[in-house]
Short mmCIF file of C-alpha atoms in Angstrom, two decimals:
data_model
loop_
_atom_site.label_atom_id
_atom_site.label_comp_id
_atom_site.label_asym_id
_atom_site.label_seq_id
_atom_site.Cartn_x
_atom_site.Cartn_y
_atom_site.Cartn_z
CA MET A 1249 0.01 -0.24 0.01
CA SER A 1250 1.43 3.47 -0.77
CA ASN A 1251 2.14 6.26 1.62
CA ALA A 1252 -0.43 8.17 0.06
CA ARG A 1253 -3.15 5.79 0.61
CA GLU A 1254 -2.11 5.09 4.22
CA LEU A 1255 -2.23 8.73 4.85
CA GLU A 1256 -5.68 8.91 3.21
CA ILE A 1257 -7.10 6.26 5.63
CA ALA A 1258 -5.59 7.68 8.62
CA GLU A 1259 -7.18 11.03 7.88
CA PHE A 1260 -10.41 9.60 7.17
CA VAL A 1261 -10.39 7.59 10.42
CA ALA A 1262 -9.29 10.74 12.30
CA ILE A 1263 -12.35 12.64 10.63
CA VAL A 1264 -14.89 10.26 11.44
CA ALA A 1265 -13.56 9.57 14.73
CA SER A 1266 -13.56 13.45 15.50
CA VAL A 1267 -17.30 13.95 13.92
CA LEU A 1268 -18.76 11.00 16.23
CA GLY A 1269 -16.84 12.09 19.15
CA THR A 1270 -18.24 15.61 18.77
CA GLY A 1271 -21.84 14.64 18.10
CA PHE A 1272 -21.97 12.04 21.13
CA ALA A 1273 -20.43 14.60 23.52
CA ALA A 1274 -23.39 16.77 22.96
CA VAL A 1275 -25.63 14.16 24.75
CA THR A 1276 -23.26 13.16 27.92
CA GLN A 1277 -19.56 12.78 28.19
CA GLN A 1278 -20.13 9.18 29.03
CA VAL A 1279 -21.65 8.30 25.88
CA ALA A 1280 -18.85 10.13 24.19
CA TRP A 1281 -16.45 8.14 25.81
CA VAL A 1282 -18.10 4.90 24.45
CA ALA A 1283 -18.58 6.29 21.11
CA THR A 1284 -15.17 7.59 20.34
CA PRO A 1285 -13.28 4.28 20.73
CA LEU A 1286 -16.13 2.33 18.83
CA THR A 1287 -15.48 4.86 15.78
CA ILE A 1288 -11.87 4.44 15.96
CA GLY A 1289 -11.97 0.84 16.42
CA LEU A 1290 -14.09 0.16 13.37
CA GLY A 1291 -11.99 2.52 11.39
CA LEU A 1292 -8.67 1.01 12.49
CA ASN A 1293 -10.25 -2.65 12.14
CA PHE A 1294 -11.24 -1.66 8.52
CA TYR A 1295 -7.98 -0.10 7.85
CA ASN A 1296 -6.07 -2.98 9.12
CA ARG A 1297 -8.00 -5.62 6.98
CA GLN A 1298 -7.60 -3.49 4.08
CA ARG A 1299 -3.80 -3.73 4.58
CA LEU A 1300 -4.00 -7.36 5.11
CA TRP A 1301 -5.49 -7.90 1.61
CA GLU A 1302 -2.58 -6.05 0.24
CA LEU A 1303 -0.18 -7.99 2.41
CA ASN A 1304 -1.53 -11.37 1.46
CA ARG A 1305 -0.77 -10.76 -1.96
CA LYS A 1306 2.65 -9.88 -1.32
CA GLU A 1307 3.36 -12.80 1.34
CA ARG A 1308 4.65 -10.47 4.00
CA HIS A 1309 4.01 -12.87 6.69
CA GLY A 1310 5.77 -11.00 9.56
CA GLU A 1311 3.89 -7.92 9.41
CA MET A 1312 0.51 -9.85 8.61
CA GLU A 1313 0.96 -11.61 12.02
CA GLN A 1314 1.38 -8.15 13.77
CA LEU A 1315 -1.76 -6.77 12.10
CA TYR A 1316 -3.59 -9.91 13.23
CA GLN A 1317 -2.62 -9.32 16.88
CA GLN A 1318 -3.96 -5.68 16.44
CA ILE A 1319 -7.11 -6.83 15.14
CA GLU A 1320 -7.47 -9.07 18.16
CA LEU A 1321 -6.84 -6.14 20.29
CA LEU A 1322 -9.68 -4.21 18.90
CA ALA A 1323 -11.97 -7.15 19.71
CA PRO A 1324 -13.02 -5.87 22.96
CA LEU A 1325 -14.48 -2.77 21.48
CA GLU A 1326 -17.39 -4.94 20.28
CA PRO A 1327 -19.40 -4.78 23.58
CA THR A 1328 -19.36 -0.87 23.35
CA VAL A 1329 -22.08 -1.03 20.92
CA LYS A 1330 -24.46 -2.68 23.47
CA GLN A 1331 -23.03 -0.30 26.34
CA LEU A 1332 -23.79 2.52 24.20
CA GLN A 1333 -27.42 1.41 23.38
CA GLN A 1334 -27.88 0.73 27.34
CA GLU A 1335 -27.09 4.48 27.65
CA ILE A 1336 -29.84 5.88 25.53
CA PRO A 1337 -32.98 6.70 27.40
CA ASP A 1338 -36.08 5.19 26.26
CA ARG A 1339 -39.22 7.06 25.00
CA GLU A 1340 -41.05 6.28 28.47
CA GLN A 1341 -38.51 7.93 30.50
CA ILE A 1342 -38.51 11.12 28.27
CA GLU A 1343 -42.19 11.43 28.23
CA ASN A 1344 -42.15 11.00 32.03
CA ILE A 1345 -40.10 13.99 32.18
CA GLN A 1346 -42.28 15.98 29.89
CA ARG A 1347 -45.49 15.00 31.76
CA ALA A 1348 -43.86 15.93 35.20
CA ILE A 1349 -42.96 19.44 33.92
CA VAL A 1350 -46.68 20.00 32.60
CA ARG A 1351 -48.10 18.86 35.83
CA LEU A 1352 -45.81 20.76 38.01
CA GLN A 1353 -46.88 23.93 35.90
CA GLN A 1354 -50.57 23.15 36.69
CA SER A 1355 -50.11 22.23 40.20
CA SER A 1356 -50.98 24.14 43.51
CA LEU A 1357 -47.53 23.69 44.98
CA PRO A 1358 -45.97 26.72 46.56
CA ARG A 1359 -44.43 29.07 43.81
CA THR A 1360 -40.91 28.83 45.41
CA GLU A 1361 -40.97 24.83 45.66
CA ALA A 1362 -42.60 24.48 42.11
CA ASP A 1363 -40.14 26.73 40.54
CA GLY A 1364 -37.34 24.91 41.88
CA LEU A 1365 -38.46 21.63 40.88
CA LEU A 1366 -39.21 23.05 37.27
CA VAL A 1367 -35.72 24.13 37.13
CA ALA A 1368 -34.32 20.81 38.06
CA LEU A 1369 -36.57 19.02 35.69
CA SER A 1370 -35.80 21.14 32.85
CA GLN A 1371 -32.22 20.72 33.09
CA LEU A 1372 -32.58 17.11 33.22
CA GLN A 1373 -34.57 17.37 30.17
CA LYS A 1374 -31.97 19.19 28.27
CA GLN A 1375 -29.52 16.31 28.96
CA ILE A 1376 -31.73 13.66 27.03
CA PRO A 1377 -32.06 14.16 23.25
CA PRO A 1378 -35.65 14.30 21.65
CA ARG A 1379 -37.08 10.94 20.80
CA ASP A 1380 -36.56 11.34 17.05
CA GLN A 1381 -32.70 11.82 17.70
CA ILE A 1382 -32.76 8.72 19.99
CA GLU A 1383 -34.41 6.36 17.45
CA GLU A 1384 -32.23 7.70 14.79
CA LEU A 1385 -29.30 7.08 16.89
CA GLN A 1386 -30.45 3.74 17.32
CA SER A 1387 -30.56 3.18 13.61
CA ALA A 1388 -26.92 4.34 13.51
CA ILE A 1389 -25.78 1.97 15.90
CA ALA A 1390 -27.52 -0.70 14.03
CA GLN A 1391 -25.43 0.04 10.71
CA LEU A 1392 -22.38 0.39 12.86
CA GLN A 1393 -22.93 -3.09 14.19
CA GLN A 1394 -23.54 -4.50 10.66
CA GLN A 1395 -20.60 -2.76 9.28
CA SER A 1396 -18.41 -4.28 12.01
CA GLN A 1397 -19.85 -7.72 11.19
CA GLU A 1398 -18.95 -7.37 7.70
CA ASN A 1399 -15.51 -6.13 8.47
CA ASN A 1400 -14.88 -9.15 11.16
CA SER A 1401 -15.88 -11.65 8.63
CA SER A 1402 -13.80 -13.32 6.24
CA SER A 1403 -13.41 -11.40 3.40
CA PRO A 1404 -12.59 -12.40 -0.19
CA THR A 1405 -9.40 -10.89 -1.82
CA PRO A 1406 -10.73 -7.80 -3.84
CA THR A 1407 -10.78 -8.25 -7.51
CA THR A 1408 -9.46 -4.75 -8.17
CA GLU A 1409 -6.63 -2.77 -6.50
CA ASP A 1410 -9.34 -0.70 -4.32
CA GLY A 1411 -11.67 -3.56 -3.93
CA ASN A 1412 -14.78 -2.32 -2.00
CA PHE A 1413 -12.85 0.01 0.05
CA GLY A 1414 -14.01 3.37 -1.80
CA GLN A 1415 -17.63 2.22 -1.04
CA VAL A 1416 -17.30 1.43 2.53
CA ARG A 1417 -15.17 4.70 3.16
CA GLU A 1418 -18.12 6.71 1.54
CA ASN A 1419 -20.75 4.89 3.81
CA LEU A 1420 -18.78 5.38 6.99
CA LEU A 1421 -18.05 9.08 6.19
CA ASN A 1422 -21.95 9.83 5.46
CA LEU A 1423 -22.72 7.99 8.76
CA GLY A 1424 -20.31 10.16 10.68
CA ILE A 1425 -21.59 13.50 9.12
CA SER A 1426 -25.45 11.97 9.91
CA LEU A 1427 -24.39 11.39 13.47
CA LYS A 1428 -22.93 15.01 13.77
CA THR A 1429 -26.00 16.47 12.53
CA LEU A 1430 -28.13 14.14 14.65
CA PHE A 1431 -27.64 16.20 17.89
CA SER A 1432 -28.10 19.62 16.19
CA GLN A 1433 -31.34 21.28 17.05
CA LEU A 1434 -34.03 19.90 14.81
CA ALA A 1435 -37.00 21.96 16.15
CA THR A 1436 -38.54 24.35 13.61
CA PRO A 1437 -38.97 27.87 14.94
CA GLU A 1438 -42.61 28.38 16.46
CA GLY A 1439 -44.92 29.46 13.75
CA GLU A 1440 -42.76 28.79 10.80
CA SER A 1441 -44.61 27.19 7.87
CA ALA A 1442 -44.07 26.72 4.14
CA ASP A 1443 -46.58 25.54 1.24
CA GLY A 1444 -48.23 22.15 2.30
CA GLN A 1445 -46.73 22.02 5.54
CA PHE A 1446 -48.63 22.62 8.79
CA GLN A 1447 -46.92 22.65 12.15
CA ASP A 1448 -48.13 21.63 15.64
CA LYS A 1449 -48.18 24.60 17.87
CA SER A 1450 -50.15 22.78 20.80
CA SER A 1451 -47.37 23.12 23.37
CA ALA A 1452 -43.87 24.00 24.27
CA TYR A 1453 -42.54 20.53 23.84
CA ASN A 1454 -43.51 19.64 20.11
CA ALA A 1455 -40.02 19.52 19.19
CA ALA A 1456 -39.42 16.58 21.43
CA HIS A 1457 -42.68 14.82 20.66
CA GLY A 1458 -43.34 15.59 16.98
CA ILE A 1459 -46.02 13.73 14.87
CA HIS A 1460 -45.92 10.02 15.16
CA THR A 1461 -49.29 8.66 13.65
CA LEU A 1462 -51.85 10.19 11.16
CA ALA A 1463 -54.78 8.79 9.21
CA ILE A 1464 -57.17 9.83 6.53
CA SER A 1465 -60.91 9.33 6.62
CA ALA A 1466 -62.66 7.10 3.93
CA ASP A 1467 -64.20 10.16 2.13
CA GLY A 1468 -60.73 11.64 1.89
CA LYS A 1469 -61.78 14.95 3.57
CA ILE A 1470 -60.33 14.74 7.12
CA LEU A 1471 -56.83 13.93 8.36
CA ALA A 1472 -56.38 13.14 12.05
CA ARG A 1473 -53.22 13.20 13.89
CA ASP A 1474 -51.61 13.24 17.39
CA SER A 1475 -50.20 16.00 19.13
CA SER A 1476 -47.88 16.76 22.01
CA SER A 1477 -50.89 17.73 24.23
CA TYR A 1478 -52.59 14.27 24.54
CA GLU A 1479 -55.15 15.78 22.04
CA ILE A 1480 -56.10 14.53 18.48
CA ALA A 1481 -55.94 17.37 15.97
CA LEU A 1482 -58.30 17.47 12.95
CA GLN A 1483 -57.18 18.94 9.56
CA GLU A 1484 -58.69 19.31 5.96
CA VAL A 1485 -57.07 17.06 3.45
CA GLY A 1486 -54.92 19.27 1.04
CA SER A 1487 -55.29 22.57 2.63
CA GLY A 1488 -54.41 21.71 6.17
CA LYS A 1489 -57.19 23.94 7.42
CA GLU A 1490 -57.70 23.16 11.07
CA LEU A 1491 -61.16 21.65 11.91
CA GLY A 1492 -60.80 21.15 15.57
CA VAL A 1493 -59.49 18.54 18.20
CA LEU A 1494 -60.65 15.65 19.97
CA GLU A 1495 -60.09 15.86 23.68
CA GLY A 1496 -60.27 12.99 26.16
CA HIS A 1497 -57.04 11.12 26.48
CA SER A 1498 -54.79 11.77 29.53
CA ASP A 1499 -51.59 10.62 27.96
CA TYR A 1500 -50.03 10.58 24.43
CA VAL A 1501 -51.78 9.24 21.37
CA ASP A 1502 -49.76 6.39 19.82
CA ALA A 1503 -52.16 5.03 17.15
CA LEU A 1504 -54.81 6.16 15.02
CA ALA A 1505 -57.07 4.44 12.40
CA PHE A 1506 -60.24 5.46 10.39
CA HIS A 1507 -63.18 3.23 9.84
CA PRO A 1508 -63.31 2.14 6.18
CA LYS A 1509 -66.95 3.34 5.61
CA THR A 1510 -68.06 5.76 8.50
CA PRO A 1511 -66.77 8.85 10.12
CA LEU A 1512 -65.53 6.60 12.91
CA LEU A 1513 -62.10 7.25 14.45
CA ALA A 1514 -60.11 4.80 16.75
CA SER A 1515 -57.37 6.06 18.99
CA GLY A 1516 -54.67 4.46 21.21
CA SER A 1517 -53.22 6.10 23.80
CA ALA A 1518 -50.57 5.64 26.48
CA ASP A 1519 -53.15 6.13 29.21
CA GLY A 1520 -54.30 2.52 28.39
CA THR A 1521 -57.55 3.21 26.58
CA ILE A 1522 -58.83 3.01 23.02
CA LYS A 1523 -61.45 5.52 22.06
CA LEU A 1524 -64.01 5.56 19.12
CA TRP A 1525 -64.66 8.87 18.16
CA ASP A 1526 -67.57 10.53 15.88
CA VAL A 1527 -65.51 12.96 14.04
CA GLU A 1528 -68.26 15.01 13.04
CA THR A 1529 -69.79 15.55 16.22
CA LYS A 1530 -66.30 15.24 17.94
CA GLU A 1531 -67.86 13.01 20.63
CA VAL A 1532 -66.62 9.75 22.06
CA ARG A 1533 -68.71 7.03 21.04
CA LYS A 1534 -66.92 4.12 23.29
CA THR A 1535 -64.14 3.86 25.30
CA LEU A 1536 -62.12 0.40 25.40
CA ARG A 1537 -60.09 -0.26 28.29
CA GLY A 1538 -57.26 -2.67 29.13
CA HIS A 1539 -54.86 -2.37 26.25
CA ARG A 1540 -52.02 -0.21 25.64
CA ALA A 1541 -52.49 0.09 21.79
CA VAL A 1542 -49.47 1.26 19.69
CA ILE A 1543 -51.19 0.16 16.58
CA LEU A 1544 -54.74 -0.06 15.57
CA ALA A 1545 -56.56 -1.55 12.43
CA PHE A 1546 -60.06 -1.78 11.33
CA SER A 1547 -61.11 -5.03 9.56
CA PRO A 1548 -62.16 -4.53 5.60
CA ASP A 1549 -65.89 -4.73 6.54
CA GLY A 1550 -65.58 -2.37 9.61
CA THR A 1551 -67.02 -4.82 12.17
CA THR A 1552 -63.83 -5.56 13.96
CA LEU A 1553 -60.68 -3.47 15.40
CA ALA A 1554 -57.61 -4.89 15.96
CA SER A 1555 -55.14 -3.40 18.60
CA GLY A 1556 -51.48 -4.53 18.91
CA SER A 1557 -49.51 -3.70 22.32
CA PRO A 1558 -46.07 -3.83 23.65
CA ASP A 1559 -47.27 -6.53 26.03
CA ALA A 1560 -47.15 -8.94 23.15
CA THR A 1561 -50.99 -9.29 22.75
CA ILE A 1562 -53.30 -8.58 20.02
CA LYS A 1563 -57.06 -7.74 21.00
CA PHE A 1564 -60.06 -7.95 18.56
CA TRP A 1565 -62.86 -5.79 19.62
CA ASP A 1566 -66.34 -5.65 18.26
CA VAL A 1567 -66.66 -2.30 16.96
CA GLU A 1568 -70.69 -1.84 17.55
CA THR A 1569 -70.76 -3.24 21.12
CA GLY A 1570 -67.04 -2.35 22.36
CA ILE A 1571 -66.76 -5.88 23.70
CA GLU A 1572 -63.40 -7.77 23.28
CA LYS A 1573 -63.89 -10.84 21.13
CA GLN A 1574 -60.55 -12.39 21.12
CA THR A 1575 -57.02 -12.14 22.06
CA LEU A 1576 -53.92 -13.61 20.49
CA SER A 1577 -50.66 -13.77 22.41
CA ASN A 1578 -47.33 -13.64 20.68
CA ASP A 1579 -44.65 -15.26 22.92
CA ASN A 1580 -43.40 -12.20 24.95
CA ASP A 1581 -42.57 -10.50 21.69
CA GLY A 1582 -44.15 -6.92 21.60
CA ILE A 1583 -46.40 -5.94 18.80
CA THR A 1584 -45.17 -3.01 16.52
CA THR A 1585 -47.25 -3.13 13.57
CA LEU A 1586 -50.32 -4.97 12.17
CA SER A 1587 -52.48 -5.03 9.08
CA PHE A 1588 -55.59 -6.64 7.70
CA HIS A 1589 -55.68 -8.74 4.54
CA PRO A 1590 -58.01 -6.67 2.00
CA GLN A 1591 -60.04 -9.77 1.34
CA LYS A 1592 -59.19 -12.65 3.30
CA GLU A 1593 -59.41 -13.62 7.13
CA ILE A 1594 -55.57 -13.01 7.56
CA LEU A 1595 -53.82 -10.56 9.71
CA ALA A 1596 -49.99 -9.40 9.31
CA VAL A 1597 -48.14 -8.80 12.54
CA GLY A 1598 -44.58 -7.25 12.93
CA THR A 1599 -42.80 -7.36 16.24
CA GLN A 1600 -40.13 -5.80 18.43
CA GLY A 1601 -38.05 -9.07 17.93
CA GLY A 1602 -37.96 -8.83 14.29
CA ARG A 1603 -40.67 -11.22 13.36
CA LEU A 1604 -43.20 -11.00 10.39
CA GLN A 1605 -46.35 -13.25 10.94
CA LEU A 1606 -49.39 -14.06 9.14
CA TRP A 1607 -52.38 -15.42 11.19
CA ASN A 1608 -55.50 -17.16 10.29
CA LEU A 1609 -58.31 -15.36 11.95
CA GLN A 1610 -60.69 -18.20 11.85
CA THR A 1611 -58.51 -20.65 13.36
CA GLY A 1612 -56.24 -18.45 15.33
CA GLU A 1613 -53.09 -20.16 14.11
CA LYS A 1614 -50.05 -18.86 12.22
CA LEU A 1615 -49.89 -19.19 8.44
CA GLY A 1616 -46.41 -18.37 8.24
CA GLU A 1617 -43.46 -16.44 10.12
CA HIS A 1618 -40.12 -14.76 9.00
CA GLN A 1619 -37.44 -13.97 11.58
CA PHE A 1620 -35.16 -11.29 10.48
CA ILE A 1621 -31.86 -12.08 12.03
CA GLU A 1622 -29.86 -9.10 10.56
CA PHE A 1623 -28.82 -7.32 13.95
CA LYS A 1624 -32.15 -8.08 15.50
CA GLN A 1625 -33.96 -5.52 13.75
CA SER A 1626 -37.60 -4.44 14.94
CA LEU A 1627 -40.20 -4.29 12.37
CA ARG A 1628 -41.83 -0.99 12.09
CA ALA A 1629 -44.11 -0.96 9.19
CA ILE A 1630 -46.18 -3.62 6.96
CA ALA A 1631 -48.92 -3.12 4.32
CA PHE A 1632 -51.03 -5.06 2.13
CA SER A 1633 -51.33 -4.23 -1.50
CA PRO A 1634 -55.05 -3.60 -2.52
CA ASP A 1635 -55.28 -6.72 -4.35
CA GLY A 1636 -53.97 -8.65 -1.27
CA LYS A 1637 -51.36 -10.61 -3.17
CA HIS A 1638 -48.16 -8.79 -1.82
CA LEU A 1639 -47.29 -7.59 1.61
CA ALA A 1640 -44.56 -5.09 2.05
CA SER A 1641 -42.38 -4.81 5.35
CA GLY A 1642 -39.80 -2.58 6.81
CA GLY A 1643 -37.82 -2.06 9.93
CA ASP A 1644 -34.58 -0.76 11.56
CA ASP A 1645 -32.50 -1.32 8.39
CA PRO A 1646 -33.22 0.65 5.19
CA THR A 1647 -34.59 -2.29 3.03
CA ILE A 1648 -37.95 -2.91 2.11
CA HIS A 1649 -39.01 -6.42 1.71
CA LEU A 1650 -41.91 -7.41 -0.83
CA TRP A 1651 -43.40 -10.76 -0.07
CA ASN A 1652 -46.05 -13.16 -1.59
CA VAL A 1653 -49.07 -13.89 0.12
CA PRO A 1654 -50.16 -16.09 1.65
CA ASP A 1655 -46.88 -18.23 1.43
CA LEU A 1656 -44.65 -15.55 2.67
CA ILE A 1657 -41.87 -15.98 0.03
CA GLU A 1658 -39.78 -12.95 -0.64
CA GLN A 1659 -40.31 -11.70 -3.96
CA GLN A 1660 -38.29 -8.40 -4.00
CA THR A 1661 -36.10 -6.15 -1.82
CA LEU A 1662 -36.27 -2.38 -2.43
CA LYS A 1663 -33.04 -0.34 -1.47
CA GLN A 1664 -32.68 3.50 -1.64
CA HIS A 1665 -33.07 4.82 1.94
CA THR A 1666 -30.14 5.30 4.16
CA PHE A 1667 -31.55 4.79 7.48
CA GLY A 1668 -34.38 2.68 8.88
CA ILE A 1669 -37.86 2.30 7.46
CA ARG A 1670 -40.52 3.78 9.64
CA THR A 1671 -43.98 3.76 7.66
CA LEU A 1672 -45.42 1.95 4.55
CA ALA A 1673 -48.53 2.55 2.35
CA PHE A 1674 -49.78 1.36 -1.10
CA SER A 1675 -51.63 3.65 -3.13
CA PRO A 1676 -55.41 3.18 -3.76
CA ASP A 1677 -54.78 1.85 -7.26
CA GLY A 1678 -51.77 -0.54 -6.12
CA ASN A 1679 -49.42 1.03 -8.55
CA PHE A 1680 -47.12 2.85 -6.11
CA LEU A 1681 -45.78 2.04 -2.61
CA ALA A 1682 -44.86 4.99 -0.41
CA SER A 1683 -41.98 4.44 2.04
CA GLY A 1684 -41.03 6.85 4.97
CA SER A 1685 -37.60 6.73 6.45
CA SER A 1686 -35.51 7.86 9.50
CA ASP A 1687 -33.28 9.60 6.70
CA LYS A 1688 -36.21 12.40 6.55
CA THR A 1689 -37.13 11.28 2.96
CA ILE A 1690 -40.13 9.72 1.42
CA ASN A 1691 -39.85 7.53 -1.66
CA LEU A 1692 -42.49 6.66 -4.09
CA TRP A 1693 -41.83 3.20 -5.69
CA ASP A 1694 -43.20 2.47 -9.14
CA LEU A 1695 -44.22 -1.16 -8.52
CA LYS A 1696 -44.10 -1.84 -12.44
CA THR A 1697 -40.64 -0.99 -12.83
CA VAL A 1698 -39.78 -1.50 -9.15
CA ALA A 1699 -37.82 1.74 -8.97
CA VAL A 1700 -38.14 5.06 -7.18
CA ARG A 1701 -40.47 7.38 -9.18
CA GLU A 1702 -40.30 10.47 -6.76
CA THR A 1703 -38.19 11.19 -3.71
CA PHE A 1704 -40.10 13.83 -1.50
CA THR A 1705 -37.93 15.98 0.82
CA GLY A 1706 -38.35 18.89 3.13
CA HIS A 1707 -39.19 17.50 6.42
CA ARG A 1708 -36.61 18.08 9.06
CA GLY A 1709 -37.19 14.86 11.11
CA LYS A 1710 -37.83 11.34 10.38
CA ILE A 1711 -40.90 10.28 8.72
CA ASN A 1712 -43.30 8.47 11.07
CA ALA A 1713 -46.46 7.98 9.25
CA ILE A 1714 -47.89 8.35 5.81
CA ALA A 1715 -51.08 7.97 4.16
CA PHE A 1716 -52.60 8.09 0.92
CA SER A 1717 -55.86 9.97 -0.07
CA PRO A 1718 -58.52 7.25 -1.26
CA ASN A 1719 -59.85 9.67 -3.84
CA GLN A 1720 -57.05 12.30 -5.17
CA PRO A 1721 -53.43 11.84 -5.89
CA LEU A 1722 -52.22 13.23 -2.44
CA LEU A 1723 -49.93 11.81 -0.08
CA ALA A 1724 -49.94 12.94 3.48
CA SER A 1725 -46.93 12.78 5.87
CA GLY A 1726 -46.07 13.36 9.51
CA SER A 1727 -42.69 13.92 10.78
CA SER A 1728 -40.80 14.42 14.23
CA ASP A 1729 -40.13 17.89 13.17
CA SER A 1730 -44.06 18.49 14.17
CA CYS A 1731 -45.31 19.03 10.62
CA VAL A 1732 -47.66 17.56 8.19
CA LYS A 1733 -47.25 17.87 4.52
CA PHE A 1734 -49.37 17.06 1.63
CA TRP A 1735 -47.54 15.85 -1.66
CA GLN A 1736 -48.97 15.33 -5.00
CA TYR A 1737 -47.81 12.37 -6.87
CA PRO A 1738 -48.12 11.16 -10.51
CA VAL A 1739 -50.98 9.37 -11.71
CA SER A 1740 -49.53 6.07 -13.44
CA GLU A 1741 -50.72 5.40 -16.92
CA THR A 1742 -53.04 2.81 -17.66
CA THR A 1743 -53.11 0.52 -20.58
CA GLU A 1744 -56.42 0.08 -22.31
CA THR A 1745 -57.50 -3.27 -23.57
CA PRO A 1746 -59.92 -4.22 -26.28
#
């Protein structure tokens, strides 16, 4: 290897180490202490293996032995990835602090005592990054883990002088830049707006909460979304005009789903209740208790509501009576996403442990299951195509998987995003698949060409929810930047047959 190449690699390792070290230091010194050796270790590990490939061709066995010893010395750095993950606060910890601040502001404590507690809580809150930053960091860690596994596996001799070094170098450098940006302030100044963009102004904490779920009514007129004040905001599809709020939950709203035929909205909250709302009167029709729902879905005929929970159960509710009809248990693996088949008695389920499942709702048995084992990713999104022949899934890695139904055989993988997949939706005509990612972009995939037709950019946070209008070429998106955007997409060409 030339001295110029060695100098280039050394400079690159120093840049990535500096970028990552600076980014993590913005959270806590302890996390920075973990992150910097991890980055240096991965960089040196790759650098050493690149040199091994060169030395192998020249049979310089003495120096090869020394490099093997260096790689063995770097092996203890592998546990630092897990240690780093343990240092990241979870969503519940963040929201507990936010709720405590709100309740203190509303309490009847003596002013001096309340002010002192508020100062302490506010200082603590500043040390915890917003939820979107935490989850984006976890996605970055997953990519580092994957890169580490690739570097530590047996690597074939490159077919060219550079091998795959250039691509890996670019990937690592982009990752370093992303992590540096990660800890910059992502909040949009209050009141700022742009065409097609509508910001949640319901409280001072919307930057830390963002928009995490939304749904569009069956008639395509109303969009419902969560807010940072435990309310559900209603907006006019397309214009974004505010239509009012639904009040009744005592904690954050995690899931929303519109009835497929009527103006009925289901909402699941961290307060442990599911509410059925009449969006025309803005009144609660029924309150279903006993399930912390993070995902909701109506059956195609609208008679049943399914709710999935981190407690690893799926409950089925009679929409008319509000009575629980059935419960499925999923082996202590929390539910993250679910979707009804549009024609058959089949439910698709995604889990925290990276399992994709198809359930027969008539028998209560599994039709199939796939376990993702690539760094134990969590499934975040699944969606059936309108004809029910295909299922799309996405999780903590940037790849979208397309499956045949019901045999659950993988048909295609779609790769374009740079961070994990947060949300998926098929267009009503089945010609497009939209994917929202932690990389802050939305891709519109043309399923005829299996290529990206459009990429929508403009959000400042990860894309948590998307929904197609049922009757016009509009796609709605909700992001951790606390904004809703509406995007026009191209109507695909149709072929007339005689």
